Structures are given as C-alpha cells and as structure tokens.
Coordinates of C-alpha atoms in Angstrom, one line a residue:
Chain A
L1 CA 127.1 99.3 109.8
A2 CA 129.5 102.0 108.5
K3 CA 128.8 105.5 109.8
T4 CA 128.6 108.3 107.3
T5 CA 129.5 112.0 107.6
Q6 CA 128.1 114.6 105.3
P7 CA 127.6 118.4 105.4
I8 CA 124.5 119.6 107.2
S9 CA 123.6 122.1 104.5
M10 CA 124.7 123.5 101.2
D11 CA 123.5 126.4 99.1
S12 CA 123.6 126.7 95.3
Y13 CA 122.1 128.7 92.4
E14 CA 120.1 127.5 89.5
G15 CA 122.2 126.1 86.7
Q16 CA 125.2 125.2 88.8
E17 CA 126.7 121.8 89.4
V18 CA 126.4 120.6 93.0
N19 CA 128.7 118.1 94.6
I20 CA 127.9 116.6 97.9
T21 CA 130.6 114.6 99.5
C22 CA 130.0 111.8 102.1
S23 CA 132.7 110.3 104.3
H24 CA 132.5 106.6 105.2
N25 CA 135.9 105.5 106.6
N26 CA 134.7 102.2 107.9
I27 CA 133.0 100.9 104.8
A28 CA 133.0 97.1 104.6
T29 CA 133.9 95.0 101.6
N30 CA 130.2 94.0 100.9
D31 CA 128.9 97.5 101.4
Y32 CA 127.3 99.6 98.7
I33 CA 126.9 103.4 98.7
T34 CA 123.4 104.7 98.2
W35 CA 121.9 108.2 98.0
Y36 CA 118.4 109.2 98.6
Q37 CA 116.5 112.5 98.1
Q38 CA 113.7 113.7 100.3
F39 CA 111.3 116.6 99.7
P40 CA 109.3 118.1 102.5
S41 CA 106.3 116.0 103.5
Q42 CA 107.4 113.1 101.3
G43 CA 109.2 109.9 101.8
P44 CA 112.8 109.5 100.7
R45 CA 113.4 108.6 97.0
F46 CA 116.2 106.4 95.7
I47 CA 118.6 108.4 93.5
I48 CA 121.7 106.4 92.8
Q49 CA 123.8 103.5 94.1
G50 CA 127.3 102.3 93.4
Y51 CA 130.1 100.1 94.6
K52 CA 133.2 101.6 93.1
T53 CA 134.4 104.0 90.4
K54 CA 131.7 106.1 88.7
V55 CA 128.0 105.5 88.2
T56 CA 125.7 107.8 86.2
N57 CA 122.0 107.8 85.6
E58 CA 119.5 110.3 84.3
V59 CA 119.4 112.2 87.6
A60 CA 122.9 112.2 89.0
S61 CA 126.5 110.9 89.0
L62 CA 128.2 109.1 91.9
F63 CA 132.0 109.2 92.1
I64 CA 133.7 106.7 94.4
P65 CA 137.5 106.7 94.8
A66 CA 139.5 103.5 94.8
D67 CA 139.7 103.3 98.6
R68 CA 135.9 103.8 98.9
K69 CA 136.3 105.8 102.1
S70 CA 134.2 108.6 100.6
S71 CA 131.8 109.3 97.8
T72 CA 130.5 112.3 95.9
L73 CA 127.0 112.8 94.6
S74 CA 127.1 115.2 91.6
L75 CA 123.9 117.0 90.5
P76 CA 124.4 118.7 87.1
R77 CA 122.7 122.0 86.5
V78 CA 120.4 122.1 89.5
S79 CA 117.1 123.8 89.5
L80 CA 114.8 125.1 92.2
S81 CA 113.1 121.7 92.3
D82 CA 116.3 120.1 93.5
T83 CA 115.9 121.8 96.8
A84 CA 115.7 118.8 99.2
V85 CA 117.6 116.8 101.8
Y86 CA 120.1 114.3 100.4
Y87 CA 121.0 111.2 102.4
C88 CA 124.2 109.1 102.0
L89 CA 123.9 105.5 103.2
V90 CA 126.3 102.7 103.3
G91 CA 125.4 99.1 103.8
D92 CA 125.1 95.6 102.4
I93 CA 122.2 95.6 100.0
D94 CA 121.7 91.9 100.2
Y95 CA 119.9 91.8 103.5
G96 CA 118.6 88.2 103.5
G97 CA 119.9 87.4 106.9
S98 CA 120.3 89.3 110.2
Q99 CA 121.1 92.5 108.5
G100 CA 118.1 94.5 107.2
N101 CA 118.4 98.1 107.9
L102 CA 120.2 101.1 106.7
I103 CA 121.0 104.1 108.9
F104 CA 119.7 107.4 107.8
G105 CA 121.6 110.3 109.3
K106 CA 120.4 113.9 109.2
G107 CA 121.4 114.3 105.6
T108 CA 122.5 117.4 103.7
K109 CA 119.9 120.1 103.2
L110 CA 120.5 121.5 99.7
S111 CA 118.9 124.9 99.0
V112 CA 118.9 126.1 95.4
K113 CA 118.3 129.8 94.8
P114 CA 117.2 131.6 91.7
Chain B
N1 CA 100.4 102.6 90.4
A2 CA 103.0 100.2 91.9
G3 CA 104.5 101.3 95.2
V4 CA 104.0 101.5 99.0
T5 CA 100.7 102.6 100.3
Q6 CA 100.3 103.8 103.9
T7 CA 97.0 104.5 105.8
P8 CA 96.0 106.7 107.3
K9 CA 97.8 109.8 106.1
F10 CA 97.0 111.9 109.2
Q11 CA 95.9 110.9 112.7
V12 CA 95.4 112.6 116.1
L13 CA 95.4 110.4 119.2
K14 CA 94.9 111.1 122.8
T15 CA 97.5 109.8 125.2
G16 CA 96.9 106.2 126.1
Q17 CA 94.9 105.4 122.9
S18 CA 95.9 102.6 120.6
M19 CA 96.1 102.5 116.8
T20 CA 97.5 100.5 114.0
L21 CA 99.3 102.1 111.0
Q22 CA 98.9 100.1 107.8
C23 CA 101.4 99.5 105.1
A24 CA 101.1 97.5 101.9
Q25 CA 103.4 97.1 98.9
D26 CA 102.6 95.5 95.5
M27 CA 106.1 95.1 94.2
N28 CA 106.7 91.6 95.5
H29 CA 109.5 92.9 97.8
N30 CA 110.6 90.6 100.5
S31 CA 111.8 93.2 103.1
M32 CA 109.7 95.9 104.8
Y33 CA 110.6 98.6 107.3
W34 CA 109.0 101.2 109.6
Y35 CA 110.8 104.4 110.2
R36 CA 109.9 107.5 112.2
Q37 CA 111.1 111.0 111.4
D38 CA 111.0 113.9 113.8
P39 CA 111.5 117.5 112.8
G40 CA 115.0 118.3 111.7
M41 CA 116.0 114.7 112.1
G42 CA 116.9 111.9 109.9
L43 CA 114.9 108.7 109.8
R44 CA 115.2 106.2 112.6
L45 CA 114.3 102.6 112.2
I46 CA 111.6 101.2 114.5
Y47 CA 111.2 97.6 113.2
Y48 CA 111.9 95.7 110.1
S49 CA 110.9 92.4 108.5
A50 CA 113.6 90.8 106.3
S51 CA 111.1 88.3 105.0
E52 CA 107.6 87.1 105.5
G53 CA 107.2 85.6 108.9
T54 CA 110.1 87.4 110.5
T55 CA 110.4 90.7 112.4
D56 CA 113.3 92.4 114.2
K57 CA 113.8 95.5 116.3
G58 CA 115.5 98.5 114.9
E59 CA 117.0 101.5 116.6
V60 CA 113.8 102.8 118.5
P61 CA 111.4 99.9 119.0
N62 CA 110.1 100.8 122.5
G63 CA 106.3 101.5 122.5
Y64 CA 105.7 99.7 119.2
N65 CA 104.8 96.3 117.9
V66 CA 104.6 95.1 114.3
S67 CA 103.0 92.3 112.3
R68 CA 104.1 91.0 109.0
L69 CA 100.7 89.8 108.0
N70 CA 101.8 88.4 104.6
K71 CA 104.4 89.3 102.0
R72 CA 102.5 92.5 101.0
E73 CA 101.5 93.9 104.4
F74 CA 103.5 95.2 107.4
S75 CA 101.6 97.0 110.2
L76 CA 102.8 99.1 113.1
R77 CA 100.8 99.2 116.3
L78 CA 101.0 101.7 119.1
E79 CA 99.4 100.0 122.1
S80 CA 99.3 103.1 124.4
A81 CA 100.2 106.3 122.6
A82 CA 102.4 108.9 124.2
P83 CA 103.2 112.5 123.2
S84 CA 106.8 111.4 122.5
Q85 CA 105.4 109.3 119.6
T86 CA 104.3 112.3 117.8
S87 CA 106.1 112.0 114.5
V88 CA 105.9 111.2 110.8
Y89 CA 106.0 107.5 110.2
F90 CA 107.3 106.0 106.9
C91 CA 107.0 102.5 105.7
A92 CA 109.4 101.2 103.1
S93 CA 110.0 98.0 101.2
H94 CA 113.0 96.6 99.4
L95 CA 114.0 93.7 97.1
T96 CA 117.0 92.2 98.7
H97 CA 119.0 91.0 95.7
R98 CA 122.2 92.6 94.5
E99 CA 121.4 92.2 90.8
F100 CA 118.0 93.7 91.1
N101 CA 118.5 96.5 93.6
Y102 CA 116.8 99.8 93.1
G103 CA 116.9 100.9 96.7
Y104 CA 114.2 101.3 99.2
T105 CA 110.7 102.4 98.1
F106 CA 109.0 104.6 100.6
G107 CA 105.4 105.4 101.3
S108 CA 104.1 108.9 101.6
G109 CA 104.0 108.8 105.3
T110 CA 101.6 109.0 108.2
R111 CA 101.6 112.2 110.2
L112 CA 100.7 111.2 113.8
T113 CA 100.0 113.7 116.6
V114 CA 99.5 112.5 120.2
V115 CA 97.9 115.0 122.5

C-alpha cells in the first residue's frame, strides 16, 4: 500500500480557497486517490476520489498531475464549518481479494478562522 | 436512514471484562471494517471482512476477535479488556466495485473506556 505524506495542520480564513497537497510517490497503477473529512466525535466522511487529471463535485476539487505522485484537494471559499481533519488515502478500491484496507495517517487538521 | 449503525455509543468497562461492539449496515456492502482511533491519531485498522464468511487481521488485531455474522453485521469482541484498549472504535462498510465506488461509509463510533 502506498504511503502518503500531508501537512499536519493548516490555517485559513473564511471565504478563502484552501489547497491541501498529499504526496504519494509509490502509488501503484491500480491505486485510486481518496480524500475523507472528519469532524470531532464523528466518523470520517468520503469527500472525493480520483484516478488522474481533475475531479470536481459539489464539495471539492481534486487535482492529480500526470505522474500521479501527488494530489491536491481544493476547498473553495471555506467556512467555519469546514474546520476538520482531512485524510488522503491511496489504494486499490476494488478489494475483492486479499486487499481490503486503506491506511489512514494522521491527516491534515484544517482550522478556519473568522 | 441508510448507513452504518454502531452500538453502544458509549461504554465503560473494568479491566478484564469482556464485551462485544455491534455494527450493522443496510447498504448491501460486501466489505466491512473495524478501526480504532486514539487521541491525536489517525485511524488504525483492527480487522476487516472483505466478504461474508471471511475475516482478516489488520494493523492492530491483538486483543480483539471479530465475527461476520451475515452480510449486514460485523461484530468486534474484546475478550479481556485492558486500559490500552481505551479508544473510539469505528465500523465502516464499502462496496468493492470500481464503477460504483463512493468510498467507505463510517458509523458514528463507540467511545470505550477501560478502567
């Protein structure tokens, strides 16, 4: 399983765009990149997933360069409610066989200030 | 509402007591997982079940056992609780198919304290 590296913490202000970059140098051909969000006292929540180029949904955008050795989660115009821990995970999402787990690191603690 | 349901939400045990954490999902997911999360830490995988009838150890399986009772239910058992097992436990489920993948769905957690 590919290891990921992301900043421990980030600060931002309401209304700003926040970009969190994750490094995954050993990503495998079958691996997808997935981001989760976790609020205090809650389980993580799936945000976005991608394989290459750019993916956008109603919550965030995910930018993946051609070499796929890193990815950037972009949160447009953050609000106080976006204060949370964000996890970057890399792994094969088709776990039918001996695979079956994703590794959650410590994540990036995003603090949004007024 | 569809999702992952964990019971109980809170539990205090004395050292040496046993208990079972229950988890059920109603999304027809085939894979289920148990994680633990300690303060300031990420989630660590205890056990997982890739499909009904199979279970495998994760990163930190010692002191735990699991049962995949059916496709819906995946329970975690502590046979002899220790203070080191004080943690928040999360159950998750996942539909393992590339074309229909929406990530893991997590329960709201069980906060366990062992004294």
